[in-house]
mmCIF file of N, CA and C in Angstrom:
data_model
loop_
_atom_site.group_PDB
_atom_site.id
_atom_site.type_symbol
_atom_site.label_atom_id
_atom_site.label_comp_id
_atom_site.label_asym_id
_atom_site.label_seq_id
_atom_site.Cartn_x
_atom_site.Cartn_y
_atom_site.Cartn_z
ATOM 1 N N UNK T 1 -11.987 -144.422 -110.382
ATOM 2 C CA UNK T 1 -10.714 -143.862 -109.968
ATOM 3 C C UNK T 1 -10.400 -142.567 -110.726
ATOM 4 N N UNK T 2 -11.116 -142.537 -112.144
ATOM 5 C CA UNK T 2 -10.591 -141.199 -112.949
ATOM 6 C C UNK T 2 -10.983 -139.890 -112.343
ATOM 7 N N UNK T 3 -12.364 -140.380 -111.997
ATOM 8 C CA UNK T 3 -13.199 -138.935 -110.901
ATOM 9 C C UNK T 3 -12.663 -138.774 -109.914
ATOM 10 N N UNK T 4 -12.287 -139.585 -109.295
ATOM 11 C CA UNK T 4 -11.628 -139.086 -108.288
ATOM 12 C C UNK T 4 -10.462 -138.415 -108.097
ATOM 13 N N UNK T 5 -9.561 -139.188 -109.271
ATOM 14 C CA UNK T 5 -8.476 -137.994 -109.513
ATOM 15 C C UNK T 5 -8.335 -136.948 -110.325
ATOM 16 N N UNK T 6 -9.419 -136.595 -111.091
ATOM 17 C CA UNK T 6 -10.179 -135.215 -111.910
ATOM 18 C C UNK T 6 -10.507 -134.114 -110.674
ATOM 19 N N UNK T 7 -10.983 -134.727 -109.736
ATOM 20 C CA UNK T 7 -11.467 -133.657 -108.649
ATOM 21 C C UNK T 7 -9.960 -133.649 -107.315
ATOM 22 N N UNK T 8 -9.464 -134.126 -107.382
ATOM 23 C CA UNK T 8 -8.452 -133.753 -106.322
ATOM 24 C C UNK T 8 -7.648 -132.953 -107.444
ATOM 25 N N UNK T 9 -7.362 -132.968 -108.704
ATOM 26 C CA UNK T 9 -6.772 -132.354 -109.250
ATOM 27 C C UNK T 9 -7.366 -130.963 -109.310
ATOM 28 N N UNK T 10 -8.425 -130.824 -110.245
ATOM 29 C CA UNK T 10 -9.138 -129.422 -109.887
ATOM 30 C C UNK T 10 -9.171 -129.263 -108.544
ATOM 31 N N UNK T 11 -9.470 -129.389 -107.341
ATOM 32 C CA UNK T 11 -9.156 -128.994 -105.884
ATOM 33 C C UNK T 11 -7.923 -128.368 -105.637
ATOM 34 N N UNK T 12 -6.399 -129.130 -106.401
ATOM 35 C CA UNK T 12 -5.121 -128.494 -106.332
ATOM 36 C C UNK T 12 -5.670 -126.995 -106.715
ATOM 37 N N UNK T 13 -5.622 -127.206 -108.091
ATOM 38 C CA UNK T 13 -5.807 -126.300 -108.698
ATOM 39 C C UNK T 13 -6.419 -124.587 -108.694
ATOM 40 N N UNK T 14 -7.156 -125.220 -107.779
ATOM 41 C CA UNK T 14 -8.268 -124.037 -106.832
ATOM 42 C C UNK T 14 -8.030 -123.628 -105.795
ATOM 43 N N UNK T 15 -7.099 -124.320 -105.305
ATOM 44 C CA UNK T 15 -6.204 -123.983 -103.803
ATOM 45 C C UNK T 15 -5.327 -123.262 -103.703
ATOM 46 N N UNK T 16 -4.761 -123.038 -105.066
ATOM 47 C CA UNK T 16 -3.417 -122.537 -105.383
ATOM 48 C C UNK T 16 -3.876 -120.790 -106.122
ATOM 49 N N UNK T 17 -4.870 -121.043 -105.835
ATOM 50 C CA UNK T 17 -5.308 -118.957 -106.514
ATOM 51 C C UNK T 17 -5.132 -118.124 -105.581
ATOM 52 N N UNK T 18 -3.991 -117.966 -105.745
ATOM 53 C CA UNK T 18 -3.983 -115.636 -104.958
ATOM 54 C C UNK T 18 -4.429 -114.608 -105.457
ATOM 55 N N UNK T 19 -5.207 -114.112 -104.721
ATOM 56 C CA UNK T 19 -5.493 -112.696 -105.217
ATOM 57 C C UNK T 19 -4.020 -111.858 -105.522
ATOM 58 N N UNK T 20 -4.046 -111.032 -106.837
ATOM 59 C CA UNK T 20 -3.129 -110.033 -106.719
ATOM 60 C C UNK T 20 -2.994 -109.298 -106.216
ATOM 61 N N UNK T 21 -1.409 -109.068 -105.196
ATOM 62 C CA UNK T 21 -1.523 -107.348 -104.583
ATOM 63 C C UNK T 21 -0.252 -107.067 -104.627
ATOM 64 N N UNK T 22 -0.486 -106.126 -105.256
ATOM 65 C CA UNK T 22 0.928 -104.795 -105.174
ATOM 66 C C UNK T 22 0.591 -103.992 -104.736
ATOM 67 N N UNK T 23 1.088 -104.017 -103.417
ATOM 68 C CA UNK T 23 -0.169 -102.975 -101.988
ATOM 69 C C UNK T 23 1.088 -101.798 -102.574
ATOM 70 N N UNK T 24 2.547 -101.669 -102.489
ATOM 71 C CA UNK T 24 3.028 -100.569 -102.656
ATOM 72 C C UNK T 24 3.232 -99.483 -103.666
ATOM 73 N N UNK T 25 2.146 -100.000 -105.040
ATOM 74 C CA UNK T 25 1.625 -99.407 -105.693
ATOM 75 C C UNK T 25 0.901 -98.752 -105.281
ATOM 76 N N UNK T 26 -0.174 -98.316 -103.999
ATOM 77 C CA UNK T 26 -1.413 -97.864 -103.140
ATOM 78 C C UNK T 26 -0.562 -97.077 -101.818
ATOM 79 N N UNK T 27 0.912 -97.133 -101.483
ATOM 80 C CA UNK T 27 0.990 -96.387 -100.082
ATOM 81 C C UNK T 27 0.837 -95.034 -100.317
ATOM 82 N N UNK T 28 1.061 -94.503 -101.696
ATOM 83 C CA UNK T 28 0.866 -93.003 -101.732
ATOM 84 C C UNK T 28 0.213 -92.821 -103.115
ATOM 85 N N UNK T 29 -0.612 -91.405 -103.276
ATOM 86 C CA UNK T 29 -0.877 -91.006 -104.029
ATOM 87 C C UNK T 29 -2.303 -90.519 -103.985
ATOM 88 N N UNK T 30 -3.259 -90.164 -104.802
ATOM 89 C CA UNK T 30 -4.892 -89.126 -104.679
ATOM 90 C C UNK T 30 -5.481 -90.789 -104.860
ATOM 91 N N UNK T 31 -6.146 -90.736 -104.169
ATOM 92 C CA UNK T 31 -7.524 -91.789 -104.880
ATOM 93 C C UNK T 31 -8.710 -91.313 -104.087
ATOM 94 N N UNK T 32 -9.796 -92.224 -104.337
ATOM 95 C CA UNK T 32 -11.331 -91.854 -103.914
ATOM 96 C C UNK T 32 -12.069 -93.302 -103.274
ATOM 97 N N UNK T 33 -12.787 -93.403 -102.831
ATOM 98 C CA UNK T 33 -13.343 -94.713 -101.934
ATOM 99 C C UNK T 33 -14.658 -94.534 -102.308
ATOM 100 N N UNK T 34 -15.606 -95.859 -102.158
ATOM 101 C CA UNK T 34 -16.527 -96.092 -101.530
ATOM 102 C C UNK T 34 -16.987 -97.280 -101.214
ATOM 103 N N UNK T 35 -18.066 -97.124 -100.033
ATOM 104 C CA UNK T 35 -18.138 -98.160 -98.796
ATOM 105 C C UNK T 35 -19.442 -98.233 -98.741
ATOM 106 N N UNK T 36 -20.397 -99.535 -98.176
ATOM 107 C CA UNK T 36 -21.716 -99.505 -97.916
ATOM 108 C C UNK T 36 -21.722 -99.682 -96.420
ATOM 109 N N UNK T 37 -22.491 -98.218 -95.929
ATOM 110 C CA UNK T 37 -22.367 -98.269 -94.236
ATOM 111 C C UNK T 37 -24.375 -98.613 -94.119
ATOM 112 N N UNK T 38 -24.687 -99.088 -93.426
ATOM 113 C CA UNK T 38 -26.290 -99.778 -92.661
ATOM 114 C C UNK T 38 -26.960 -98.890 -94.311
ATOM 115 N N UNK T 39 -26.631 -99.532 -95.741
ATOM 116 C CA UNK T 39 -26.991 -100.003 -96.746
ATOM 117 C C UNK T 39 -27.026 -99.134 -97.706
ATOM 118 N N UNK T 40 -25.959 -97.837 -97.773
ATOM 119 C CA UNK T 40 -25.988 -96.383 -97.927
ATOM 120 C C UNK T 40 -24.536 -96.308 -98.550
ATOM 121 N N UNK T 41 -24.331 -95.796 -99.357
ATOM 122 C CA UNK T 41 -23.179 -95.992 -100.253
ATOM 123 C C UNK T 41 -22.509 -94.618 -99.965
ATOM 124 N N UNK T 42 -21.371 -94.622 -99.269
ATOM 125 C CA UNK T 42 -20.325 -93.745 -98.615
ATOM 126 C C UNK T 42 -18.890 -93.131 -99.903
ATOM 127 N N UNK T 43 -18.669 -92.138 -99.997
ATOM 128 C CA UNK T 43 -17.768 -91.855 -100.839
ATOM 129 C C UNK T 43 -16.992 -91.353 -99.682
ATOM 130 N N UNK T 44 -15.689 -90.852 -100.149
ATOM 131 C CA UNK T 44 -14.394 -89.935 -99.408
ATOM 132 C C UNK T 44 -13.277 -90.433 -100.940
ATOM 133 N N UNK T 45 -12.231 -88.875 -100.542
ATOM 134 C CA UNK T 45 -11.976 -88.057 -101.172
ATOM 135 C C UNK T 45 -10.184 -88.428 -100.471
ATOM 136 N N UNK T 46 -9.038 -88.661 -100.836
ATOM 137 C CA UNK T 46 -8.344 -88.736 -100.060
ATOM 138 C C UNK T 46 -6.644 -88.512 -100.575
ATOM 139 N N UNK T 47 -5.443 -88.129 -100.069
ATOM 140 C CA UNK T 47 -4.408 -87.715 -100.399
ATOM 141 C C UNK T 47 -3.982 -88.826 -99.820
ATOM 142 N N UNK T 48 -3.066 -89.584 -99.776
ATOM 143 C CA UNK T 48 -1.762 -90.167 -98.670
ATOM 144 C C UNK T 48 -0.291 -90.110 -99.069
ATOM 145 N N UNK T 49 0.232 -89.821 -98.390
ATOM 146 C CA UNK T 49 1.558 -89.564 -98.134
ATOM 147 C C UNK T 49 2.476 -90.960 -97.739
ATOM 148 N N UNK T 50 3.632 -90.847 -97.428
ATOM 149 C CA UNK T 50 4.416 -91.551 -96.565
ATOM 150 C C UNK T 50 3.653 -91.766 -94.941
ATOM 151 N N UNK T 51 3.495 -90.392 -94.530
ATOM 152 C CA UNK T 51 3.506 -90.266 -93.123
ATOM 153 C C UNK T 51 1.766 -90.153 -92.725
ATOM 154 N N UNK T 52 1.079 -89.630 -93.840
ATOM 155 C CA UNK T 52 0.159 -88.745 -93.493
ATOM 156 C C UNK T 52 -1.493 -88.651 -94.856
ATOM 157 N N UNK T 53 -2.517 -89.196 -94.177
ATOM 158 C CA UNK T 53 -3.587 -89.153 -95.264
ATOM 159 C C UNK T 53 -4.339 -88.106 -94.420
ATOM 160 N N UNK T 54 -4.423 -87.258 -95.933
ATOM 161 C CA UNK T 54 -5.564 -86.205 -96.270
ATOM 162 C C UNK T 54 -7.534 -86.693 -96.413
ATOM 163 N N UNK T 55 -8.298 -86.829 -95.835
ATOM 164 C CA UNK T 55 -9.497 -87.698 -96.109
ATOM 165 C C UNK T 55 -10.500 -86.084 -96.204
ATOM 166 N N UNK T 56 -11.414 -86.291 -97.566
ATOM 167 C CA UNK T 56 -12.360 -85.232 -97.525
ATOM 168 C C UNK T 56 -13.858 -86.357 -97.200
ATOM 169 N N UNK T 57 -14.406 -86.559 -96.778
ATOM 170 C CA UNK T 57 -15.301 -87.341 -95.961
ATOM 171 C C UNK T 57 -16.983 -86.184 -95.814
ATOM 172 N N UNK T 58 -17.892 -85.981 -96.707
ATOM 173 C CA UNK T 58 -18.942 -85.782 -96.355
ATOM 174 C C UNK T 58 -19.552 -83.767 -95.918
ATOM 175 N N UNK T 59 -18.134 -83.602 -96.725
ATOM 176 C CA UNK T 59 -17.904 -82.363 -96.616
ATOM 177 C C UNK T 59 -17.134 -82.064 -95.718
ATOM 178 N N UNK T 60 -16.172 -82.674 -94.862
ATOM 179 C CA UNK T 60 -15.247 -82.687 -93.661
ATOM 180 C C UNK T 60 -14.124 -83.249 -94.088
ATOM 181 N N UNK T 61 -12.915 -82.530 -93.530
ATOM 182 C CA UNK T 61 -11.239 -82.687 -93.899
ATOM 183 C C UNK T 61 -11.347 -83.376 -92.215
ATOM 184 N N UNK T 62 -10.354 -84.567 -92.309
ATOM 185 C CA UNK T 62 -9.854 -85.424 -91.860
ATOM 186 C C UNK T 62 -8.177 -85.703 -91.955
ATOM 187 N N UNK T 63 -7.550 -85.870 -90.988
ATOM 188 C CA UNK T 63 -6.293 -86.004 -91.319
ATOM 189 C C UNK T 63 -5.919 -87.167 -90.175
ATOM 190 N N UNK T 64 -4.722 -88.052 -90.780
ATOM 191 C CA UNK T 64 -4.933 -88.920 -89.851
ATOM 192 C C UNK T 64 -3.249 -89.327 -89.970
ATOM 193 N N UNK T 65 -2.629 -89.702 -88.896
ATOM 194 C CA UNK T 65 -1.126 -90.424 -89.437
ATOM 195 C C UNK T 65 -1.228 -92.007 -90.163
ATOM 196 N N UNK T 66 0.060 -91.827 -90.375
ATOM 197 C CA UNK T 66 -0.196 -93.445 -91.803
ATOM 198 C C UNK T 66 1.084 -94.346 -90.689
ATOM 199 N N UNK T 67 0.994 -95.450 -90.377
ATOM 200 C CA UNK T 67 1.983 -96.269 -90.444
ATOM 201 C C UNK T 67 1.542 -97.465 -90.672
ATOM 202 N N UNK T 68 2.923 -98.376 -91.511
ATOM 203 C CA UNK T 68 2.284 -99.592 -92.374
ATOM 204 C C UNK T 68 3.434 -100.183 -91.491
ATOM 205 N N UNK T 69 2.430 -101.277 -91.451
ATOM 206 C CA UNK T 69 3.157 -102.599 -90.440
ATOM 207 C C UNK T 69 3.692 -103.321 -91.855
ATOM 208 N N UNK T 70 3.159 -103.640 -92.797
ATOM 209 C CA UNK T 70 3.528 -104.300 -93.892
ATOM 210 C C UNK T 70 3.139 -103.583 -95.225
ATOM 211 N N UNK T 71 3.398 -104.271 -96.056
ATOM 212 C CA UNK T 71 3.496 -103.622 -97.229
ATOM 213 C C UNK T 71 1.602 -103.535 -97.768
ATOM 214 N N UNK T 72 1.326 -104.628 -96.754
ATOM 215 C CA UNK T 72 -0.511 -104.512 -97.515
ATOM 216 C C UNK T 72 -1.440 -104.090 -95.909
ATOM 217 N N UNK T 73 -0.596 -103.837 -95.031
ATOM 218 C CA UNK T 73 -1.524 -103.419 -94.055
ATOM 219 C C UNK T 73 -0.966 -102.568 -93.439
ATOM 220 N N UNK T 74 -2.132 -101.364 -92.605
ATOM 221 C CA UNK T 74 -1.906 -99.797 -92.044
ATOM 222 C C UNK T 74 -2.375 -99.557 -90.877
ATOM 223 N N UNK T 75 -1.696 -98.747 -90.252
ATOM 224 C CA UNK T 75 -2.561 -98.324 -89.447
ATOM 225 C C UNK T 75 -2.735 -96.626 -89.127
ATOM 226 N N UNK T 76 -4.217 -96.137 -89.238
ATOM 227 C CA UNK T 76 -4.181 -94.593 -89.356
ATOM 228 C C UNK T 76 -4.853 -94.116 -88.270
ATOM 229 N N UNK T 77 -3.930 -93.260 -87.331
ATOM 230 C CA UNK T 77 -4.674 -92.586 -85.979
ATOM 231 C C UNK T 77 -4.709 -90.915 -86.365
ATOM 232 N N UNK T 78 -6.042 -91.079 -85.883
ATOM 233 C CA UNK T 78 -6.142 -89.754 -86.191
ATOM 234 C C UNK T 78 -5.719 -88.392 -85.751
ATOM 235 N N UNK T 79 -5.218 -87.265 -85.849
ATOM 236 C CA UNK T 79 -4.271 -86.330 -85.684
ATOM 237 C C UNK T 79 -5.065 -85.534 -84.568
ATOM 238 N N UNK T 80 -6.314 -84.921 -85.181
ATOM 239 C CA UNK T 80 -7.279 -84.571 -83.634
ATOM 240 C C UNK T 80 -8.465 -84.809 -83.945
ATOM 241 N N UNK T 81 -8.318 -85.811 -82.944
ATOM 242 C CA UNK T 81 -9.609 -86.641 -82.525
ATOM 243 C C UNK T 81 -10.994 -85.434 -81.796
ATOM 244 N N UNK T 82 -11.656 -85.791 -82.505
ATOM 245 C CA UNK T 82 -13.099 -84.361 -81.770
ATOM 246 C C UNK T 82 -14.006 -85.547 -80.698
ATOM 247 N N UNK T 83 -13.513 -86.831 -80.639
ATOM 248 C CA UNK T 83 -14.652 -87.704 -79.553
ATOM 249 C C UNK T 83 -13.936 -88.518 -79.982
ATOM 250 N N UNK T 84 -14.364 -89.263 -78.389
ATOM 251 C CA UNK T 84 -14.139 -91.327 -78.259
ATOM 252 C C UNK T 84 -14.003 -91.853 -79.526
ATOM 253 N N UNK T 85 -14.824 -91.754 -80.382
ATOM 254 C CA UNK T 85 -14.907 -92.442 -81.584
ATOM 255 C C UNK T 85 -13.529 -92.393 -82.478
ATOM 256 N N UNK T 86 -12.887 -91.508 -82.623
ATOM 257 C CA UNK T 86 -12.484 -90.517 -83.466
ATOM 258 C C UNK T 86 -10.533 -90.843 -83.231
ATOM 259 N N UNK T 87 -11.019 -91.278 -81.653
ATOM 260 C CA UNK T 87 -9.247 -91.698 -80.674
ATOM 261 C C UNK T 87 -9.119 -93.059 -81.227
ATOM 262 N N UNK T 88 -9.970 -93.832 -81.689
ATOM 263 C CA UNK T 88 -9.711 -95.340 -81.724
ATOM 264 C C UNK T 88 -9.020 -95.473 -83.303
ATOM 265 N N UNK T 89 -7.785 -96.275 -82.851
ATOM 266 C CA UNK T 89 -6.839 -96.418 -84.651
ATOM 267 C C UNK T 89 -8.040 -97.463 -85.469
ATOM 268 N N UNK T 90 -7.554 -96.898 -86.901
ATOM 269 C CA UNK T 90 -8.174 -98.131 -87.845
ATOM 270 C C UNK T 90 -7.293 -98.587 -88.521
ATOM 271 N N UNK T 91 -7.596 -100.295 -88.708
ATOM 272 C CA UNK T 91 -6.677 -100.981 -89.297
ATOM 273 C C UNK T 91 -7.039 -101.410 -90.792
ATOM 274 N N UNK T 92 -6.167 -101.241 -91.528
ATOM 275 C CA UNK T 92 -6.687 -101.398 -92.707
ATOM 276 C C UNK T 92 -5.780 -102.059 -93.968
ATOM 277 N N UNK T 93 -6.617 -103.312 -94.349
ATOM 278 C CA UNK T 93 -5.926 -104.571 -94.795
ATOM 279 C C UNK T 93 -5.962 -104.286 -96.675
ATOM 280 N N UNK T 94 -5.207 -104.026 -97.592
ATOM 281 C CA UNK T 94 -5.496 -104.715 -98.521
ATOM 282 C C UNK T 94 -5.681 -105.806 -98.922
ATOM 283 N N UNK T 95 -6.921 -106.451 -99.771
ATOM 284 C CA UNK T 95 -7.235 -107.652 -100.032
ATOM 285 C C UNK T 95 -6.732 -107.765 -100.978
ATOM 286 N N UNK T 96 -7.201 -107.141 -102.443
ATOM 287 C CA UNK T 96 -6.529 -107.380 -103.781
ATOM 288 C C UNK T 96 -6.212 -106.430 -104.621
ATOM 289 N N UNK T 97 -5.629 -106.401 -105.637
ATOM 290 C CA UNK T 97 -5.764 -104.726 -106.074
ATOM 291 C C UNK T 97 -5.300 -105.339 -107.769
ATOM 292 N N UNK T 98 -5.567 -103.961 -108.729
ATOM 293 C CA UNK T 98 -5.913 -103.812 -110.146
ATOM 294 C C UNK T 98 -4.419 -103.013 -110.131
ATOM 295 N N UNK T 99 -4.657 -102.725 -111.265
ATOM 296 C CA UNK T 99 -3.908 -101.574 -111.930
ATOM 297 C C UNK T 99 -3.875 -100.189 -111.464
ATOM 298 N N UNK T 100 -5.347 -99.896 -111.195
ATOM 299 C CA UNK T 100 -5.827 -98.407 -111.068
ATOM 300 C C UNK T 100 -6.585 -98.724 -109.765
ATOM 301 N N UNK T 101 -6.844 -99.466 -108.846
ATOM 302 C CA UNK T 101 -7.904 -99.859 -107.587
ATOM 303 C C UNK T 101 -6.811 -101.076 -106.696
ATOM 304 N N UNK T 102 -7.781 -101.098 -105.969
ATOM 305 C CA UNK T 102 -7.640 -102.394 -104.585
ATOM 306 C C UNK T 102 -8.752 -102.428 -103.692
ATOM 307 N N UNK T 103 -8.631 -103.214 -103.253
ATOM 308 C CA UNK T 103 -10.199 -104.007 -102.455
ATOM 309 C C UNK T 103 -9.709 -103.827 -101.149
ATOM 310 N N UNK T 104 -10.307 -103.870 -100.209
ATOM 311 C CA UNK T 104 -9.563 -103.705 -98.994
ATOM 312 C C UNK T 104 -10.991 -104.243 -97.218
ATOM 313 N N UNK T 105 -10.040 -104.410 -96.605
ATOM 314 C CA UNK T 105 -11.159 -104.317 -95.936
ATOM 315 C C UNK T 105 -10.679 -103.285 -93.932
ATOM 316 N N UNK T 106 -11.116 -103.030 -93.674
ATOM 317 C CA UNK T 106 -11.109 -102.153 -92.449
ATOM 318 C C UNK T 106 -12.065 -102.482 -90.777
ATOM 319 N N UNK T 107 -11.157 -102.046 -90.038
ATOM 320 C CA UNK T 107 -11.928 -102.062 -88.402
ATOM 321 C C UNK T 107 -11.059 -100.865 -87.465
ATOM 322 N N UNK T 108 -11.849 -100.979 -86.695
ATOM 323 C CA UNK T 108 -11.075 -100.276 -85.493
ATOM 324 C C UNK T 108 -10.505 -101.266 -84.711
ATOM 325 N N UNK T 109 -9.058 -100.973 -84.419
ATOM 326 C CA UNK T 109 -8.495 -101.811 -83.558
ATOM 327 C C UNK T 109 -8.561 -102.378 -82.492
ATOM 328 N N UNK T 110 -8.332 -103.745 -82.790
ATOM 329 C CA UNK T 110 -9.426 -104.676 -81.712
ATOM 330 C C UNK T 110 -10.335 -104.764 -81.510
ATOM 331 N N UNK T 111 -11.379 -104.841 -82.659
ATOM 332 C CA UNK T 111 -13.177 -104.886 -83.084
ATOM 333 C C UNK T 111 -12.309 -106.308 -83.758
ATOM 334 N N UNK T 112 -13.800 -106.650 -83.768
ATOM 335 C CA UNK T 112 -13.711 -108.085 -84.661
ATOM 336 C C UNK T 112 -14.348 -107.528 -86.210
ATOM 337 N N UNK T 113 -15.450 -106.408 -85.956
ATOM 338 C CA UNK T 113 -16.436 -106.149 -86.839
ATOM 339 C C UNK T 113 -15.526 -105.673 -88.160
ATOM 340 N N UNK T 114 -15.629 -106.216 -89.099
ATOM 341 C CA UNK T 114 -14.944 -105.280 -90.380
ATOM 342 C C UNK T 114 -15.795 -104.836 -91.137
ATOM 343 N N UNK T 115 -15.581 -103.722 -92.124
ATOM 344 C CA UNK T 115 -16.222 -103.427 -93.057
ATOM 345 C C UNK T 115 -15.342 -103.907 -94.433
ATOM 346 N N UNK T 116 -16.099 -103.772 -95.705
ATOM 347 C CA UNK T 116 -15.213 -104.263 -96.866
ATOM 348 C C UNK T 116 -15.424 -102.722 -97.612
ATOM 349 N N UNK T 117 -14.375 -102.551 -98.953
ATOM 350 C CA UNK T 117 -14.404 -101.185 -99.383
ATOM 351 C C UNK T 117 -13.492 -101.438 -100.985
ATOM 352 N N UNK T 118 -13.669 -100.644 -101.717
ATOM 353 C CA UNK T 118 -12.658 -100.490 -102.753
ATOM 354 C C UNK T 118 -12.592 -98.806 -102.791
ATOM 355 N N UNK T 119 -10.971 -98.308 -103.286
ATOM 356 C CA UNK T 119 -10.535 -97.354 -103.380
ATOM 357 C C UNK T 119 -10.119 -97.422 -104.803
ATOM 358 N N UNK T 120 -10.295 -96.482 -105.637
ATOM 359 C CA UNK T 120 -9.303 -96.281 -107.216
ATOM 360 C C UNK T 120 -8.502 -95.043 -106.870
ATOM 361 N N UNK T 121 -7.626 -95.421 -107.805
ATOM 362 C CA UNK T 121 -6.728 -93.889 -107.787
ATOM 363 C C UNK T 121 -7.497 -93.202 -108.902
ATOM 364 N N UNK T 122 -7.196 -92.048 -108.351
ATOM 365 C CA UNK T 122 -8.008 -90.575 -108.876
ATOM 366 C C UNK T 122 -7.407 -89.999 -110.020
ATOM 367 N N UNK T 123 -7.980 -89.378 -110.619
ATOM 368 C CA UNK T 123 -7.188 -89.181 -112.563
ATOM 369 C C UNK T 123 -7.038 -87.961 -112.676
#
């Protein structure tokens, strides 16, 4: 009987962990990203605003509008789209976040497919 209630206890115990997020520490300010796209480690460069993120991406300025449905999730359409690709919004979830970072993960709206990512703020 003791094991058994040793392990439903640790089970509570393990059930009850949240990741930390203070997403509104992250709606504005400089930070930097990177992402693993088909196994290739992606940087960008980025400003956000209230209204509006600045993205330097691969030697290319990007600008995109910001609106947050919630305090840990966004959505950014892009200002001018150059192709199909480019028209489709991305949604983008914080998972957990630090002091100076957050984990996050991203899709285009209404993909199932996500990618995962961390961003730090920039010094």
């Amino acid at each position: 009987m003791k094991p058994f209630l040793l392990f439903v206890f640790a089970l509570c115990m393990v059930s009850c962990y949240n990741a930390e997020r203070n997403c509104t520490d992250f709606k504005t300010g400089h930070f930097y990203s990177e992402i693993i796209i088909d196994g290739k480690p992606i940087k960008s460069e980025f400003n956000r605003t209230d209204h509006l993120q600045i993205e330097t991406y691969q030697g290319k300025v990007d600008s995109s509008e910001v609106r947050w449905i919630n305090d840990c999730e966004v959505i950014f359409k892009t200002i001018n789209p150059k192709n199909r690709i480019e028209r489709k919004d991305i949604h983008l979830k914080i998972l957990s976040t630090t002091d100076s970072s957050y984990t996050y993960e991203y899709s285009y709206v209404g993909e199932d497919l996500k990618q995962k990512g961390t961003a730090n703020r920039a010094k």
